[in-house]
Each structure stands twice: as C-alpha cells, then as structure tokens.
Short mmCIF file of C-alpha atoms in Angstrom, two decimals:
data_model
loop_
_atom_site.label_atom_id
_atom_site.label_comp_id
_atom_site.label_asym_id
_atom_site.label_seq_id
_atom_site.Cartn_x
_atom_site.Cartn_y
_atom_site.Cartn_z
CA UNK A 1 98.72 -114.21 34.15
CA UNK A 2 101.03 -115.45 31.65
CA UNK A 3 98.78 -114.22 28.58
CA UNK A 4 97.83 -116.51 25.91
CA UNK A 5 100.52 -118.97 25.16
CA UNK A 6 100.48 -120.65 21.47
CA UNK A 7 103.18 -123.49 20.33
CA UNK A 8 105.54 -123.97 18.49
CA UNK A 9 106.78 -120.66 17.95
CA UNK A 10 108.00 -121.77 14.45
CA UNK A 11 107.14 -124.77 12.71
CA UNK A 12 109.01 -126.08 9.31
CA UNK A 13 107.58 -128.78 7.64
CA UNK A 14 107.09 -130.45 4.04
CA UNK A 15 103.79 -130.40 2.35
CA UNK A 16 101.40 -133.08 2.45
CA UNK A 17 102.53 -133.20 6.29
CA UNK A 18 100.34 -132.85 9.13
CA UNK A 19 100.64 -129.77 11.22
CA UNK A 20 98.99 -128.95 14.54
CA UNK A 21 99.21 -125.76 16.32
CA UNK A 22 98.23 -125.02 20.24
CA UNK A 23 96.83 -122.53 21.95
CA UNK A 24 96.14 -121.83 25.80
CA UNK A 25 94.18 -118.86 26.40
CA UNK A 26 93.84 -116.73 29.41
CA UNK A 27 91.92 -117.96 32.02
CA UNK A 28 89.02 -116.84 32.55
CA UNK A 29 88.41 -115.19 29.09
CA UNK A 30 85.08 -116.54 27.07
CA UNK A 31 86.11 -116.31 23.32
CA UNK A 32 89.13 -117.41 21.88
CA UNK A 33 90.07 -116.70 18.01
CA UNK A 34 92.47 -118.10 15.41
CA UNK A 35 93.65 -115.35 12.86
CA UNK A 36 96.06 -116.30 9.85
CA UNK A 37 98.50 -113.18 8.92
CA UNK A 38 100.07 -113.20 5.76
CA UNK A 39 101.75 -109.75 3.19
CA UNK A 40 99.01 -110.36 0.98
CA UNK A 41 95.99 -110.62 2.80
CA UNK A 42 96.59 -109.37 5.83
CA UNK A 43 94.75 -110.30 9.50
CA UNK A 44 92.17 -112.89 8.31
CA UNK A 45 89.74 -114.47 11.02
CA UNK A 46 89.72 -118.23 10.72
CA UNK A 47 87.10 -118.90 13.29
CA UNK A 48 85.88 -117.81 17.23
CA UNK A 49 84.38 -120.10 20.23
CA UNK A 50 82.59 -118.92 22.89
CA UNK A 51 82.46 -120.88 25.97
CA UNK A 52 84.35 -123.64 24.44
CA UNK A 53 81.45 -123.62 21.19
CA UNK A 54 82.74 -123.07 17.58
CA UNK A 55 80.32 -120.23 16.58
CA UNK A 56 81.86 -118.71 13.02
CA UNK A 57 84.08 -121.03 11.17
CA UNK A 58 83.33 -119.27 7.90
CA UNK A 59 87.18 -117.86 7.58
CA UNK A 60 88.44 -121.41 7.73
CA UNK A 61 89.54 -121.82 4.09
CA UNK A 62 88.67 -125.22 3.48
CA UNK A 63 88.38 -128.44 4.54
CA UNK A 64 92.54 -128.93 5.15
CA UNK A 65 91.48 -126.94 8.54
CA UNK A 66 89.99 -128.05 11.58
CA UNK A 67 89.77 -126.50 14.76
CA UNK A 68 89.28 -127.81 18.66
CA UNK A 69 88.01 -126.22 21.91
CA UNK A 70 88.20 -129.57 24.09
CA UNK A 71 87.59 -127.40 26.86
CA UNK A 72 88.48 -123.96 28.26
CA UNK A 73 91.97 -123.88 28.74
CA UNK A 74 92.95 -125.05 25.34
CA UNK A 75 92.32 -125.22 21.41
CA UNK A 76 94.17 -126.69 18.13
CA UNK A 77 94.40 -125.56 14.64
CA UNK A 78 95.01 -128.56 12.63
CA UNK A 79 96.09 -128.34 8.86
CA UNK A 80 96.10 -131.94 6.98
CA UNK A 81 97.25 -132.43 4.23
CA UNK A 82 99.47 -128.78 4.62
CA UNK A 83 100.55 -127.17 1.76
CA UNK A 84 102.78 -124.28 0.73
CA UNK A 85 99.97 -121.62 0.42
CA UNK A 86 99.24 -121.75 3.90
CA UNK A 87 102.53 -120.34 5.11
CA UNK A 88 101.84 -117.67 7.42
CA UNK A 89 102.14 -116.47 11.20
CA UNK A 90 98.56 -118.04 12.86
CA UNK A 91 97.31 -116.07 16.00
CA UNK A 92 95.28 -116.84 18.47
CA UNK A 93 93.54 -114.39 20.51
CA UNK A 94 90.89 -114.71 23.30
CA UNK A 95 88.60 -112.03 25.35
CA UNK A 96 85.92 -111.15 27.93
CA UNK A 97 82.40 -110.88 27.33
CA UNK A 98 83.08 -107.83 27.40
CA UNK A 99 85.02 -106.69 24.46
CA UNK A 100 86.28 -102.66 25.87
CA UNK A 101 89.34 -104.44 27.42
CA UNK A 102 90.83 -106.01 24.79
CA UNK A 103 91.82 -108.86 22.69
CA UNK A 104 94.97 -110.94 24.06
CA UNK A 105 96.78 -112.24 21.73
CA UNK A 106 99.58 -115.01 21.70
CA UNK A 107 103.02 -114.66 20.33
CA UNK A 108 101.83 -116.51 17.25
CA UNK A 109 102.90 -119.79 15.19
CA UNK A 110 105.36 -118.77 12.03
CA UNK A 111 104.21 -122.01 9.83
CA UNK A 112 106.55 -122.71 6.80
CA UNK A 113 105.56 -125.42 4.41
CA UNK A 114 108.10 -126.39 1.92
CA UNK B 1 79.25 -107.27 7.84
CA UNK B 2 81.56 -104.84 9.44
CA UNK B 3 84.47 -103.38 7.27
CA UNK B 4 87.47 -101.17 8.66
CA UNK B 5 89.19 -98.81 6.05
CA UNK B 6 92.51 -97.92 6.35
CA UNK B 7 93.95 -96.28 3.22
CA UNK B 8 96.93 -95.51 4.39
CA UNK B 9 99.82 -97.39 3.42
CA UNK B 10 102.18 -95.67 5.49
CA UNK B 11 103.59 -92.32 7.19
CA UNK B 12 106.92 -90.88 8.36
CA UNK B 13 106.94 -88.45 11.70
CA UNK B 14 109.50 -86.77 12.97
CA UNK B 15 110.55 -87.78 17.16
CA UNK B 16 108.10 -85.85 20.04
CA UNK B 17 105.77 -84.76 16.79
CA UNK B 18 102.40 -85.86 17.21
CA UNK B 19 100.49 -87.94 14.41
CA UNK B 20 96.88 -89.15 12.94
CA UNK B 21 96.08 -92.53 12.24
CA UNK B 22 93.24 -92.48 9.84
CA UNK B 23 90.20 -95.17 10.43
CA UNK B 24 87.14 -95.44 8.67
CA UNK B 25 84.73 -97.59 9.29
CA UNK B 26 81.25 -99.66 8.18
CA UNK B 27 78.24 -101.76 10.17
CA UNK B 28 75.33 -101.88 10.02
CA UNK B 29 75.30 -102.77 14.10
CA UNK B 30 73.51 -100.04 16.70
CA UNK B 31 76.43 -101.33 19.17
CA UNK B 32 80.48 -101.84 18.45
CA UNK B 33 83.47 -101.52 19.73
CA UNK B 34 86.96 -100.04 17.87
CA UNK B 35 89.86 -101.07 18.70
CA UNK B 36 93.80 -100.00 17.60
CA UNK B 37 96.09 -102.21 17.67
CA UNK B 38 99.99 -101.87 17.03
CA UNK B 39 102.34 -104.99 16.00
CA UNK B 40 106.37 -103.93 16.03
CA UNK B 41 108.87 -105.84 13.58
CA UNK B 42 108.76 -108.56 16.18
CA UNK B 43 105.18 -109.62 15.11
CA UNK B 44 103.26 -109.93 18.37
CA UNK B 45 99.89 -107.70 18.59
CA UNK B 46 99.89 -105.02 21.27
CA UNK B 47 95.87 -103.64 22.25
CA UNK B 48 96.42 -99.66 22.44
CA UNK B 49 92.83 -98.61 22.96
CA UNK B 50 89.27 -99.08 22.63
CA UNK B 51 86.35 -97.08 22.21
CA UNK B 52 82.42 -98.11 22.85
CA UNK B 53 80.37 -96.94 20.17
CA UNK B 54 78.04 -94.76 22.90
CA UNK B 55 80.76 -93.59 24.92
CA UNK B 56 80.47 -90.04 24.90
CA UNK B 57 83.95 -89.13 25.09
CA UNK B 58 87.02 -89.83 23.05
CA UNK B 59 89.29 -92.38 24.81
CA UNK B 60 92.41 -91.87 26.21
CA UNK B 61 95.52 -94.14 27.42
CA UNK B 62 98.63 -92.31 27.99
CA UNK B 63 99.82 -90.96 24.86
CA UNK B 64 97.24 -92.15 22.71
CA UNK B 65 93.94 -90.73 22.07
CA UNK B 66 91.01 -91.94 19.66
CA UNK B 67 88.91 -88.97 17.97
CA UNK B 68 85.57 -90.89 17.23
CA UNK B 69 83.33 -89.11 14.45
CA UNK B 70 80.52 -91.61 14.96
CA UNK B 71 78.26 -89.79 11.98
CA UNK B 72 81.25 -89.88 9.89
CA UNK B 73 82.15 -93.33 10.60
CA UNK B 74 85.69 -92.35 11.52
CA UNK B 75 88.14 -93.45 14.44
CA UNK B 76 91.34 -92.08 14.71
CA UNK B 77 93.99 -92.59 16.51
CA UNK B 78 95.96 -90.34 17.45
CA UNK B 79 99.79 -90.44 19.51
CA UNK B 80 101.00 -87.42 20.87
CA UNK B 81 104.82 -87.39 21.33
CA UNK B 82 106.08 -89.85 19.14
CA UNK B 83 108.90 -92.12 19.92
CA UNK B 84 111.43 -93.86 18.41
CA UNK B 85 109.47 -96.70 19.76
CA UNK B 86 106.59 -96.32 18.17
CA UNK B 87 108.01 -97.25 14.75
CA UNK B 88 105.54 -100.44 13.63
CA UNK B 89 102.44 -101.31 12.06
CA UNK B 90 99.36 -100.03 13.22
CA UNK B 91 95.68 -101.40 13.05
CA UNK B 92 92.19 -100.36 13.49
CA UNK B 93 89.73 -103.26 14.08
CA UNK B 94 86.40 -103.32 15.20
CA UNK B 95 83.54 -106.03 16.78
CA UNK B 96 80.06 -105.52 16.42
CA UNK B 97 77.58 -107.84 18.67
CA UNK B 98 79.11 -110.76 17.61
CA UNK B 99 82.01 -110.03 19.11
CA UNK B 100 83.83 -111.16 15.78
CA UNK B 101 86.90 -108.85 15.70
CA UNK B 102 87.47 -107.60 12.25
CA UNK B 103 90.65 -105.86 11.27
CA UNK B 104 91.33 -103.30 8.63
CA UNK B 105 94.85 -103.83 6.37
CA UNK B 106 97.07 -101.67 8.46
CA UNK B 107 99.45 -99.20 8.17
CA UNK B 108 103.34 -98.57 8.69
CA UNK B 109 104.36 -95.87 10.73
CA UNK B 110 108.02 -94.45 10.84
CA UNK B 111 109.03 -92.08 13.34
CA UNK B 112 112.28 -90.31 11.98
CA UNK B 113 115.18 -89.32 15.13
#
C-alpha cells in the first residue's frame, strides 16, 4: 500500500485566496483525520469521519474551514477566504476500527499564506 | 475529555544509552488506547507503539518498550540503545472510545555521538 497520500506537499498562496488540500487514505481503513501542526499549539485535531460520516468537527476553527468525505478513497480540507494565521503543516491520518495498529499518517500539506 | 501530559520539553542521551519518555495521562473512559509517536526534522509522523488499556503486559517493538502504570495514569516510553537516529520529536497520544486521537505537546529528544 502506498500509505496515505495528501497534496500539494507545499502550497504558497496570498490571503483572501482559496486553498484546498487532498487527501487519499489507505484503503480499507474506516476513519480518516485532519490535524493542523503549528510551534505554538502543537497537533490540533480539526475533525474525524468514520465510514465516509463527519462525526467531530469541533477542532475546525471556524467557518473559513470545510471538510469533504465524498466517499472512501478521498477527503478535502478547504480554507476560504485563507488567511495568514492559518499557516501550518495540515495532516491527515486514517485507521482501522481497531485503533492497536496505528494511525497512518500522510506526508502532510506545509500551507503558507502571505 | 482525554488529556496527555508531557512536561518535558526536551532531553539529551548519550549513543547505545537507554532513555524514558515521560507520559501522563487523563479520561475518564473504562477503555483506551496510547500511542507514541515520533516525527524527525523531516516532519512526517512515524507510529512506534501502542498499548490497550487492559493489556496485561507492557508492549514491546524492537527497541522500544512502553511501561504502563495504569493506577498512576502513566505511559512511558522507553528506547533501549539509542541511536543517532533517534534524534526527533517524540509524542504520546491517546484515543478513548471515540477513537478521537488526542496528542500531548511533545518532546525533543537529542541523542549525543
């Protein structure tokens, strides 16, 4: 398996911009997860599906962010309007029912809003 | 709501020493799962090890080990060995019946030649 795949790796843009960020997870796995990394606050969960459902989207900081499951194979994290603050490295991550082996995660997105 | 303690910021170990990764931990769920995780100065997230809150015995995978104290609330991790290579940050995270994987702040290891 090629593990969970998220694009771009890097993404530049200027704020007020739209920014979209991909994720495939690995087949087979129920729950996938977007986490936002930053110095300052560390791993922060944004929100979790399970079986394709949104079921906690109380990380997601406000309404700027929006996040799709269309259906098992992939998910977006969409930011609009961006803005500088949300500059970070965005994971996503996705699992088995059954947590003991592990959360995958992808390489994550560096996002850079000037 | 789960909460994963890691106070601290950061150690220094000297090559083939072994070292403890301190991990404390709070839920108020009967079952969870702990998890250490380690992410190198290239930024992806690397799953060490995991340990089932009513597994009887400590995990183990290869050089690492994780020395549960369920009444205390505590799961260490500890590497035996250290290599150069296992210079990085290191986190404890844990997911209760939700399966909502919570991660503590971190901490940066150093392991000196």
């Amino acid at each position: 398996d090629a593990g969970v795949i998220q694009s771009p790796r890097h993404e530049v843009t200027e704020m007020g911009q739209e920014v979209t960020l991909r994720c495939k997870p690995i087949s087979g796995h129920d729950y996938l997860f977007w986490y936002r990394q930053t110095m300052m606050r560390g791993l922060e969960l944004l929100i979790y599906f399970n079986n394709n459902v949104p079921i906690d989207d109380s990380g997601m900081p406000e309404d700027r962010f929006s996040a799709k499951m269309p259906n098992a194979s992939f998910s977006t994290l969409k930011i609009q309007p961006s803005e500088p603050r949300d500059s970070a490295v965005y994971f996503c991550a996705s699992s088995y029912r059954d947590s003991r082996y592990g959360y995958t995660f992808g390489s994550g997105t560096r996002l850079t809003v000037v | 709501a789960q909460k994963i303690t890691q106070t601290q910021p950061g150690m220094f170990v000297q090559e083939k020493e072994a070292v403890t990764l301190d991990c404390t931990y709070d839920t108020s769920d009967q079952s969870y799962g702990l998890f250490w995780y380690k992410q190198p100065s290239s930024g992806e997230m690397i799953f060490l090890i995991y340990q089932g809150s009513y597994d009887e015995q400590n995990a183990t995978e290869g050089r690492y080990s994780l020395n549960f104290q369920k009444a205390r609330k505590s799961a260490n991790l500890v590497i035996s060995a250290s290599q150069l290579g296992d210079s990085a940050m290191y986190f404890c995270a844990m997911a209760g019946g939700s399966e909502k994987l919570v991660f503590g702040k971190g901490m940066k290891l150093t392991v000196n030649p």
